[in-house]
Coordinates of C-alpha atoms in Angstrom, one line a residue:
X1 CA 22.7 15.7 -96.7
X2 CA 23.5 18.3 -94.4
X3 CA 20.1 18.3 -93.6
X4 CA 20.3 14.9 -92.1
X5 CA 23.3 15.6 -90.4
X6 CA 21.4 18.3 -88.1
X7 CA 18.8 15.9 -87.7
X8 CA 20.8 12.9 -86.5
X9 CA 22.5 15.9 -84.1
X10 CA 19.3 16.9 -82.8
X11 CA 18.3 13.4 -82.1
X12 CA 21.6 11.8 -80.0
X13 CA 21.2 15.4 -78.1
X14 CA 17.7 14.6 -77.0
X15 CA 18.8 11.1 -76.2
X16 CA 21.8 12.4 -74.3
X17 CA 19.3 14.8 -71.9
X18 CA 17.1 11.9 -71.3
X19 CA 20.0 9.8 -69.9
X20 CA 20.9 12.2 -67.7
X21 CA 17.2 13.7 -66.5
X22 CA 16.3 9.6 -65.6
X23 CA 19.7 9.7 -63.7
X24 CA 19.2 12.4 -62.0
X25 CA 15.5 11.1 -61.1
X26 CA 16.8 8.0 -59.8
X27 CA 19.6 9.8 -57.9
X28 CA 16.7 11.8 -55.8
X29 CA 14.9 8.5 -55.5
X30 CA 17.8 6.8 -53.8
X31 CA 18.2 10.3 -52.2
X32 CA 14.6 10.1 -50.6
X33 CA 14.9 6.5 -49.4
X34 CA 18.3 7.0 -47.8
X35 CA 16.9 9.7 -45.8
X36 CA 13.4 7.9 -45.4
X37 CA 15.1 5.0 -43.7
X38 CA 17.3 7.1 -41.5
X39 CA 14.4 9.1 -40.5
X40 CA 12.7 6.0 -39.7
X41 CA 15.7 4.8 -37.8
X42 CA 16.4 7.8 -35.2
X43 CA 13.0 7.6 -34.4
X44 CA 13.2 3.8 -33.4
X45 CA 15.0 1.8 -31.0
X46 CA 14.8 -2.1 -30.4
X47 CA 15.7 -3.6 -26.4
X48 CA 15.7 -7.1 -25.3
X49 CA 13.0 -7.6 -22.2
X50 CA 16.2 -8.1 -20.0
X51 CA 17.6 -4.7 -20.6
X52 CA 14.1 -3.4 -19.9
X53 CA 14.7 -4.8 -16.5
X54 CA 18.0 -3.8 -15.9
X55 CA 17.0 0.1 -16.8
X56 CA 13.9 -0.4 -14.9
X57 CA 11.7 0.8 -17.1
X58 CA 8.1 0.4 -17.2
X59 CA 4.9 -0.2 -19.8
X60 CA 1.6 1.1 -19.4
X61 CA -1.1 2.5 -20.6
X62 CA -2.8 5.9 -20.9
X63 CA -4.8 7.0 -17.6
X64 CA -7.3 9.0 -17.4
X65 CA -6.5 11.6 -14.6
X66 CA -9.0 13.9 -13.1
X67 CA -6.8 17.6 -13.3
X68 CA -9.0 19.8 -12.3
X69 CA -9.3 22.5 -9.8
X70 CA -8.1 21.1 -6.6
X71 CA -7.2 22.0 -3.1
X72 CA -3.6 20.8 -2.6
X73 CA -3.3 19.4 1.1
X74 CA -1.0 16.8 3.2
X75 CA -1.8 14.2 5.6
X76 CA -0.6 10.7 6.8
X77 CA -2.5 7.3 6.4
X78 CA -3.9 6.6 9.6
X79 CA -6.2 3.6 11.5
X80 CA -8.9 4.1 14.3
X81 CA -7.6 2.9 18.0
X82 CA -9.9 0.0 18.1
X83 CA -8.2 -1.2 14.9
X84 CA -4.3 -1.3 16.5
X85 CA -3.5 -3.4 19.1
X86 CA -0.5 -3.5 21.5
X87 CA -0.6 -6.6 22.9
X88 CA 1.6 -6.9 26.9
X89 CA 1.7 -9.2 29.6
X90 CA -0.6 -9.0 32.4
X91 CA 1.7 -11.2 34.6
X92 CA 5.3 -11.5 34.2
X93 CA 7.1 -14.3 32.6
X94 CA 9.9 -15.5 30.2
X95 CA 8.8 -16.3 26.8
X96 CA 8.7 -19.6 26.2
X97 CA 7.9 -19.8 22.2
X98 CA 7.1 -16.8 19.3
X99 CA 4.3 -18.2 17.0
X100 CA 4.6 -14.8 14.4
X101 CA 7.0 -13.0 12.8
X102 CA 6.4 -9.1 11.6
X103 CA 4.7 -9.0 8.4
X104 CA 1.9 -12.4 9.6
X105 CA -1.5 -12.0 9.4
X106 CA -3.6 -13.0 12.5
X107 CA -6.8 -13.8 13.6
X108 CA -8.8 -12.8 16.8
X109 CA -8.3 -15.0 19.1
X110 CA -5.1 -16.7 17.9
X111 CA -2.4 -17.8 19.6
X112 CA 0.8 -15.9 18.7
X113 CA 3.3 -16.7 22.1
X114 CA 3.8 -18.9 25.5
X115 CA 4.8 -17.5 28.7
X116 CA 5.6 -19.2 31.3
X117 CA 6.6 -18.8 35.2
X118 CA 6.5 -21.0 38.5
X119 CA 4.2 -18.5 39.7
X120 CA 1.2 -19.5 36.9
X121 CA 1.6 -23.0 38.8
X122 CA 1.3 -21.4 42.4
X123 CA -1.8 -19.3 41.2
X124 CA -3.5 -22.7 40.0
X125 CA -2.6 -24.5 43.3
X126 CA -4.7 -21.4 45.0
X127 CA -7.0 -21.9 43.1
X128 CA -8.2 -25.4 43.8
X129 CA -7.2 -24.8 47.7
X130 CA -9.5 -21.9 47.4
X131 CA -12.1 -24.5 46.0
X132 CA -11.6 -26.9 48.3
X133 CA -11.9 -24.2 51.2
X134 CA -15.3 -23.1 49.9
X135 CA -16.6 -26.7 49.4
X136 CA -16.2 -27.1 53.3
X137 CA -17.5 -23.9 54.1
X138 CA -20.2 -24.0 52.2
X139 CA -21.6 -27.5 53.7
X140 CA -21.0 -26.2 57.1
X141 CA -23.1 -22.9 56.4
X142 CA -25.9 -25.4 54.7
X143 CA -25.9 -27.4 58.4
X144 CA -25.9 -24.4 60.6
X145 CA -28.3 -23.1 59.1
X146 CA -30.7 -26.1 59.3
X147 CA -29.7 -26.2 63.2
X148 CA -30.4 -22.7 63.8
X149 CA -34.2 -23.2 62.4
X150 CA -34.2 -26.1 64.8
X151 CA -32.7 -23.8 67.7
X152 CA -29.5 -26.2 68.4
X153 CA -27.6 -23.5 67.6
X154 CA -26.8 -19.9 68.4
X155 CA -27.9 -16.8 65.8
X156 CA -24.0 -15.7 66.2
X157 CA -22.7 -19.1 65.0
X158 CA -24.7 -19.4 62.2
X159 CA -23.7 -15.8 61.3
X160 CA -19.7 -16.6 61.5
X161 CA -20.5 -19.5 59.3
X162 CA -22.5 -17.5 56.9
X163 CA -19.5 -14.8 57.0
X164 CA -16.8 -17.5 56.7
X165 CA -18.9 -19.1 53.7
X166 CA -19.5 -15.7 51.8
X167 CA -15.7 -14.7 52.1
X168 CA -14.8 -18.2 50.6
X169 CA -16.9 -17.9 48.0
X170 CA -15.5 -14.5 46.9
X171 CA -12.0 -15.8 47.2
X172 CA -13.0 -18.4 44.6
X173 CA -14.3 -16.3 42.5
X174 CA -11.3 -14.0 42.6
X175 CA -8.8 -17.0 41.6
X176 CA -11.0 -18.1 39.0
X177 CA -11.1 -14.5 37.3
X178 CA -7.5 -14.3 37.4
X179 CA -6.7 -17.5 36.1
X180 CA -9.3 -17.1 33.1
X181 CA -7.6 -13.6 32.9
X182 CA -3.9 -14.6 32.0
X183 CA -5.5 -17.4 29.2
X184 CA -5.0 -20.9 31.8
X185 CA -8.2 -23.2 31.4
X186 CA -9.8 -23.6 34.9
X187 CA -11.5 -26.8 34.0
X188 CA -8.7 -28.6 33.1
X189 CA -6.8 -27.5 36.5
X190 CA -9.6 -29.2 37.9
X191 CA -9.1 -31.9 36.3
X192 CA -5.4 -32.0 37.9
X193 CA -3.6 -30.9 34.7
X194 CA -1.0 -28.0 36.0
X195 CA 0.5 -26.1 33.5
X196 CA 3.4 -24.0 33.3
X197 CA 2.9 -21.6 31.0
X198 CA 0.1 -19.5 29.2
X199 CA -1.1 -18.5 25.8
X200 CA -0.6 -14.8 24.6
X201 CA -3.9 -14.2 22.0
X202 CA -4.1 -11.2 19.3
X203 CA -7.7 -9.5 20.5
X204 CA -8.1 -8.3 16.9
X205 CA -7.9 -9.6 13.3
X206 CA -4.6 -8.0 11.2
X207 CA -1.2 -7.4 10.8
X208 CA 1.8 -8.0 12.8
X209 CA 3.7 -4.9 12.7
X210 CA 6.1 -4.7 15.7
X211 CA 7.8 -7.7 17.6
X212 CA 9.7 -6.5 20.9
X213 CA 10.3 -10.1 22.2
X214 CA 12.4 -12.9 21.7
X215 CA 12.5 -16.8 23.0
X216 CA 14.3 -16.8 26.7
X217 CA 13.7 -12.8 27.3
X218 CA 11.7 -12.1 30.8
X219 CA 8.5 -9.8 30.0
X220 CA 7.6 -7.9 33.0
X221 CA 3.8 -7.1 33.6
X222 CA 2.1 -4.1 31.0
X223 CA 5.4 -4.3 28.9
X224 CA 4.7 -4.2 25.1
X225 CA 5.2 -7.3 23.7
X226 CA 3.3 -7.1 19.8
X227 CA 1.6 -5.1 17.8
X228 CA -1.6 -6.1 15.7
X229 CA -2.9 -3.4 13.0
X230 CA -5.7 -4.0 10.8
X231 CA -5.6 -2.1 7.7
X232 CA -8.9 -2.9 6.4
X233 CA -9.7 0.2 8.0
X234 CA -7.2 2.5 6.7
X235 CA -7.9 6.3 6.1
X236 CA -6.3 9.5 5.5
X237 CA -5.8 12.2 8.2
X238 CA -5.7 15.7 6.0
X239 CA -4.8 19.0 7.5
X240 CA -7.3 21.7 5.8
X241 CA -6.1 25.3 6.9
X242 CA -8.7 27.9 8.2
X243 CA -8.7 29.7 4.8
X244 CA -9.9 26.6 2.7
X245 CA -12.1 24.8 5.4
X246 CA -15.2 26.1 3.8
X247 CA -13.8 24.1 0.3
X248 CA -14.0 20.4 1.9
X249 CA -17.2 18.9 2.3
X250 CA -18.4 15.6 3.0
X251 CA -18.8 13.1 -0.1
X252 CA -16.4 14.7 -2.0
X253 CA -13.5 12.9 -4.2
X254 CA -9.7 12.9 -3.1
X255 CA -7.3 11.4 -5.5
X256 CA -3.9 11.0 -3.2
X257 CA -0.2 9.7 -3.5
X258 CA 2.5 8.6 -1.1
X259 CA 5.5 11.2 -0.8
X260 CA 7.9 7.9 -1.9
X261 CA 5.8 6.7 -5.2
X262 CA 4.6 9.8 -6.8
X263 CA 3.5 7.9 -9.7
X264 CA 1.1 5.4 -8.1
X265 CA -2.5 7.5 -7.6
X266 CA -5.0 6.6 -5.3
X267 CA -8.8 7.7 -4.6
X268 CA -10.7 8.3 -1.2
X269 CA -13.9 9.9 -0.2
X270 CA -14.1 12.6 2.7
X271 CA -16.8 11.3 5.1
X272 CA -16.0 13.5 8.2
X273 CA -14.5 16.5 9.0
X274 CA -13.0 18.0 12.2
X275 CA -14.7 19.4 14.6
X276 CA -11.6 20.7 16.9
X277 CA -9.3 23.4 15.8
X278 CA -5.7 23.5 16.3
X279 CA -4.6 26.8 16.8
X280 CA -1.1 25.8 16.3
X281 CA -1.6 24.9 13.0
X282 CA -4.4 26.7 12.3
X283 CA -6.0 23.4 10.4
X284 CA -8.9 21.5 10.8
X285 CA -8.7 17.3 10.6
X286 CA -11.0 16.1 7.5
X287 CA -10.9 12.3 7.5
X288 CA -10.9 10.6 4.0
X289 CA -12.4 6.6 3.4
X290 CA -9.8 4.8 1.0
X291 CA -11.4 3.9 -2.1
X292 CA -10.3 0.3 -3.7
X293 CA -7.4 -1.7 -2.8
X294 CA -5.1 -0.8 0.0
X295 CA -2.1 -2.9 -1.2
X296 CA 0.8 -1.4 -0.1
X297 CA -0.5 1.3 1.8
X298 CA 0.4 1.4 5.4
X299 CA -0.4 3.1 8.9
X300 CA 1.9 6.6 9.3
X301 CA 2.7 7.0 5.8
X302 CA 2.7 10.6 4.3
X303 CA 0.6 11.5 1.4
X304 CA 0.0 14.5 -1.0
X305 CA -3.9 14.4 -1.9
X306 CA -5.7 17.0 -3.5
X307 CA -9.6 18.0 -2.8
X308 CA -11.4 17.9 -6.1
X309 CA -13.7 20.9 -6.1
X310 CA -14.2 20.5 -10.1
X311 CA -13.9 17.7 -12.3
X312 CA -11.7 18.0 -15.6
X313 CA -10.8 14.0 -16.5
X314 CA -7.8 13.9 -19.0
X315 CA -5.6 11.8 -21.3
X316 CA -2.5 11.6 -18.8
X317 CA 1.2 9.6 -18.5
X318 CA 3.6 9.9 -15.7
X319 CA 5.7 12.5 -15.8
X320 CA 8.5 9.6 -16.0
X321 CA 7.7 9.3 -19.8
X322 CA 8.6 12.5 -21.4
X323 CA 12.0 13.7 -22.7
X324 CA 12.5 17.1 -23.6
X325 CA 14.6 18.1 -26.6
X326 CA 14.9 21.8 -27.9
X327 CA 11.8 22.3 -26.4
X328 CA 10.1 19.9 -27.6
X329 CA 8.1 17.1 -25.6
X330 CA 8.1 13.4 -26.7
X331 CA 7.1 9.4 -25.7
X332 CA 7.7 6.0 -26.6
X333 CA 5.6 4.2 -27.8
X334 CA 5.5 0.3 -28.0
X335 CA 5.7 -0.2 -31.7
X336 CA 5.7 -4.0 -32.0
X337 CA 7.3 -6.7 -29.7
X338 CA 8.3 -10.2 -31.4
X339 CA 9.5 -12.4 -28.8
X340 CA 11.7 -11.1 -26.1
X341 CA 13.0 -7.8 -28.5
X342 CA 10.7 -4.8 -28.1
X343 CA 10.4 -2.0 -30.8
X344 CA 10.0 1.8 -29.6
X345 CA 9.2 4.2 -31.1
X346 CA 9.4 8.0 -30.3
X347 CA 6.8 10.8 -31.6
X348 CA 6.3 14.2 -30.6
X349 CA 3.5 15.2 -28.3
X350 CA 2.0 18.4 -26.5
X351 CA 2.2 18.5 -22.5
X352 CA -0.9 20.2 -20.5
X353 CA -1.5 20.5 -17.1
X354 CA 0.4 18.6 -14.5
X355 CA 0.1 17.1 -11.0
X356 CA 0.4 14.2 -8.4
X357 CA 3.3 13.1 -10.8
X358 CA 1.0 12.7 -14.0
X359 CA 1.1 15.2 -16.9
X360 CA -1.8 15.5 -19.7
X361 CA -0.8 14.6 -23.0
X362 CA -2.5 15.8 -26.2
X363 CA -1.1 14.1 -29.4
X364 CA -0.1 15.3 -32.8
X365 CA -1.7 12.2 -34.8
X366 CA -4.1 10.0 -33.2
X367 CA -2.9 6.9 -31.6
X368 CA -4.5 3.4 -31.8
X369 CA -6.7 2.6 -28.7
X370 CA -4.5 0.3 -26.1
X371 CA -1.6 1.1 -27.2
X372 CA 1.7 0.8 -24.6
X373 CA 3.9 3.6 -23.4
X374 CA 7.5 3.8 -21.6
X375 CA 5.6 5.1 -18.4
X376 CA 9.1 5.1 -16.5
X377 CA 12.5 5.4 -17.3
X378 CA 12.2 7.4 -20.8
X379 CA 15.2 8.8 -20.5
X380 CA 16.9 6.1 -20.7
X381 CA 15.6 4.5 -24.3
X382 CA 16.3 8.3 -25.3
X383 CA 19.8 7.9 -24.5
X384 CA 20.0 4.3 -26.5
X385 CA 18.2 6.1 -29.4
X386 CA 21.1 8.5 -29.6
X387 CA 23.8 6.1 -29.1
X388 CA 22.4 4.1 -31.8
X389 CA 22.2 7.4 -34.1
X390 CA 26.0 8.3 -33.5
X391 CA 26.3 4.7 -34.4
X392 CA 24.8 4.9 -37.8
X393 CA 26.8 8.4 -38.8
X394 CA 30.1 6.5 -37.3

């Protein structure tokens, strides 16, 4: 009997340890989701597209950035003179109508003003009385001269005729330039239609960049009244300095940025370099061909380029998407997007070398081709991330 006893002991003892070793399992289970879903919660947040916009931050993609060695030099975009016009008036007069505005683009030959002035009617009057003149002069050379081969009349005659003839012809000629000069149609004032005013014409294809005229305002003559740029043409002027002007060469690669938008790269191509030396500066001028498109890129605009003088093409962000914590470097990451609510996620990464506003990044666990970054305003989903995170331990 006792022997049972001690048996049925053992027994509820074995049952009671078994009880508590499955509760203690499913306490660590709980344990481990708990902190598996907070993990996977401070490493997430979720924005609407709209306050995207509002913190102005920006998707993109990972570029690949050539870092290698480079020689750092500055410069300003710049255009050859026969691609700017400044456009003045040869005579004076009040402007009469504005055709542009800054910012139009324009075509050779197209009118972009009216001037007009009593005087452009005066000048056409001279014109035709100057035609009229030589008309007269010219028959009465044309019968002198059949009358001096028939000896009715003198050499000297014929010669003041001839003189009186030549000088009419010249004065023609001279109101006819002018008024083809200043834009007025010399057939159609021979036709008896006066006008009062002329046409101002771009002489180049491009840009309205400078207006200094206005409807009403007098324009005296050789004062500036547009100016045309075409930036088609656009290049870089780069200052090399004397110890580095054996380091730029023709053909070679220039990858470039404006001092206002760091994070926007662009490429050129040097295809001359200076031959005058500035002993001021002690530079020589190396002249750089704008690779691709030129949107946004405009005449006197400084830029930070760098010489490529070896190639090392790398995995690179913006320097806009990393955050720093305790020394440690991290991204976003677009995790999914389901309609207008966009999931982030953060992971760690390793910086390398850095330039032109771009950083290489070198990550931890492989990352699926195509995938979307916060390339600007990381800092600010960082700071959501933590306010959600003092949230949850509220």
């Amino acid at each position: 009997m006792k022997y049972i006893i001690n048996i049925s002991s053992i027994f509820l003892l074995l049952v009671f340890l078994a009880s508590c070793q499955n509760k203690t399992t499913q306490q660590k289970e709980e344990t481990t989701k708990e902190s598996g879903e907070k993990e996977e919660t401070t490493n997430s947040v979720t924005l609407q597209q709209k306050q995207l916009d509002v913190m102005d931050i920006e998707l993109g993609a990972i570029k690949q950035v050539n870092l290698g060695a480079t020689l750092k030099v500055n410069g300003q975009l710049e255009l050859p003179p026969q691609r700017i016009a400044s456009i003045s008036a040869i005579v004076g007069g009040r402007v009469q109508s504005v055709a542009v505005i800054e910012g139009d683009y324009v075509k050779k030959g197209q009118v972009i003003a009216r001037l007009n002035n009593p005087k452009f009617i005066t000048m056409q009057r001279e014109y035709l009385t100057a035609k009229s003149n030589y008309s007269f002069l010219e028959k009465d050379y044309l019968r002198k001269k059949e009358l001096l081969k028939d000896g009715i009349t003198s050499k000297k005659s014929f010669q003041q005729a001839e003189a009186a003839y030549n000088d009419g012809k010249s004065t023609l000629n001279a109101a006819k330039s002018t008024l083809q000069l200043i834009g007025i149609n010399v057939s159609a004032s021979e036709n008896g239609q006066i006008i009062s005013s002329i046409p101002v014409v771009s002489p180049i294809k491009g840009y309205v960049q400078n207006i200094a005229i206005n409807i009403g305002k007098f324009v005296a003559p050789e004062q500036e009244m547009f100016e045309i740029v075409d930036n088609e043409h656009l290049h870089i002027g780069l200052k090399v300095f004397e110890k580095d002007i054996d380091k730029a060469k023709v053909g070679q690669k220039i990858t470039f940025a404006l001092t206002t938008r760091p994070d926007k790269i662009y490429e050129a191509e040097i295809f001359a370099l200076g031959s005058a030396f500035d002993m001021d500066t002690r530079a020589v001028k190396v002249h750089a061909k704008i690779l691709g498109n030129h949107k946004g890129l405009l005449t006197g605009m400084f830029v930070e380029a760098r010489i490529t003088t070896s190639n090392k093409e790398v995995s690179a962000l913006p320097n806009g998407a990393f955050v720093t914590e305790k020394g440690l470097d991290y991204v976003f990451l677009q995790k999914e997007k389901i309609n207008n609510k966009i999931k982030f996620e953060k992971i760690q990464v390793n910086r390398g070398i850095s330039d032109l506003g771009f950083t290489e990044v070198v990550f931890i666990n492989k990352i699926p081709k195509n995938t979307l970054f916060a390339i600007k305003g990381a800092y600010y989903l960082n700071a959501e991330l933590q306010k959600s995170e003092f949230a949850d331990e509220d």
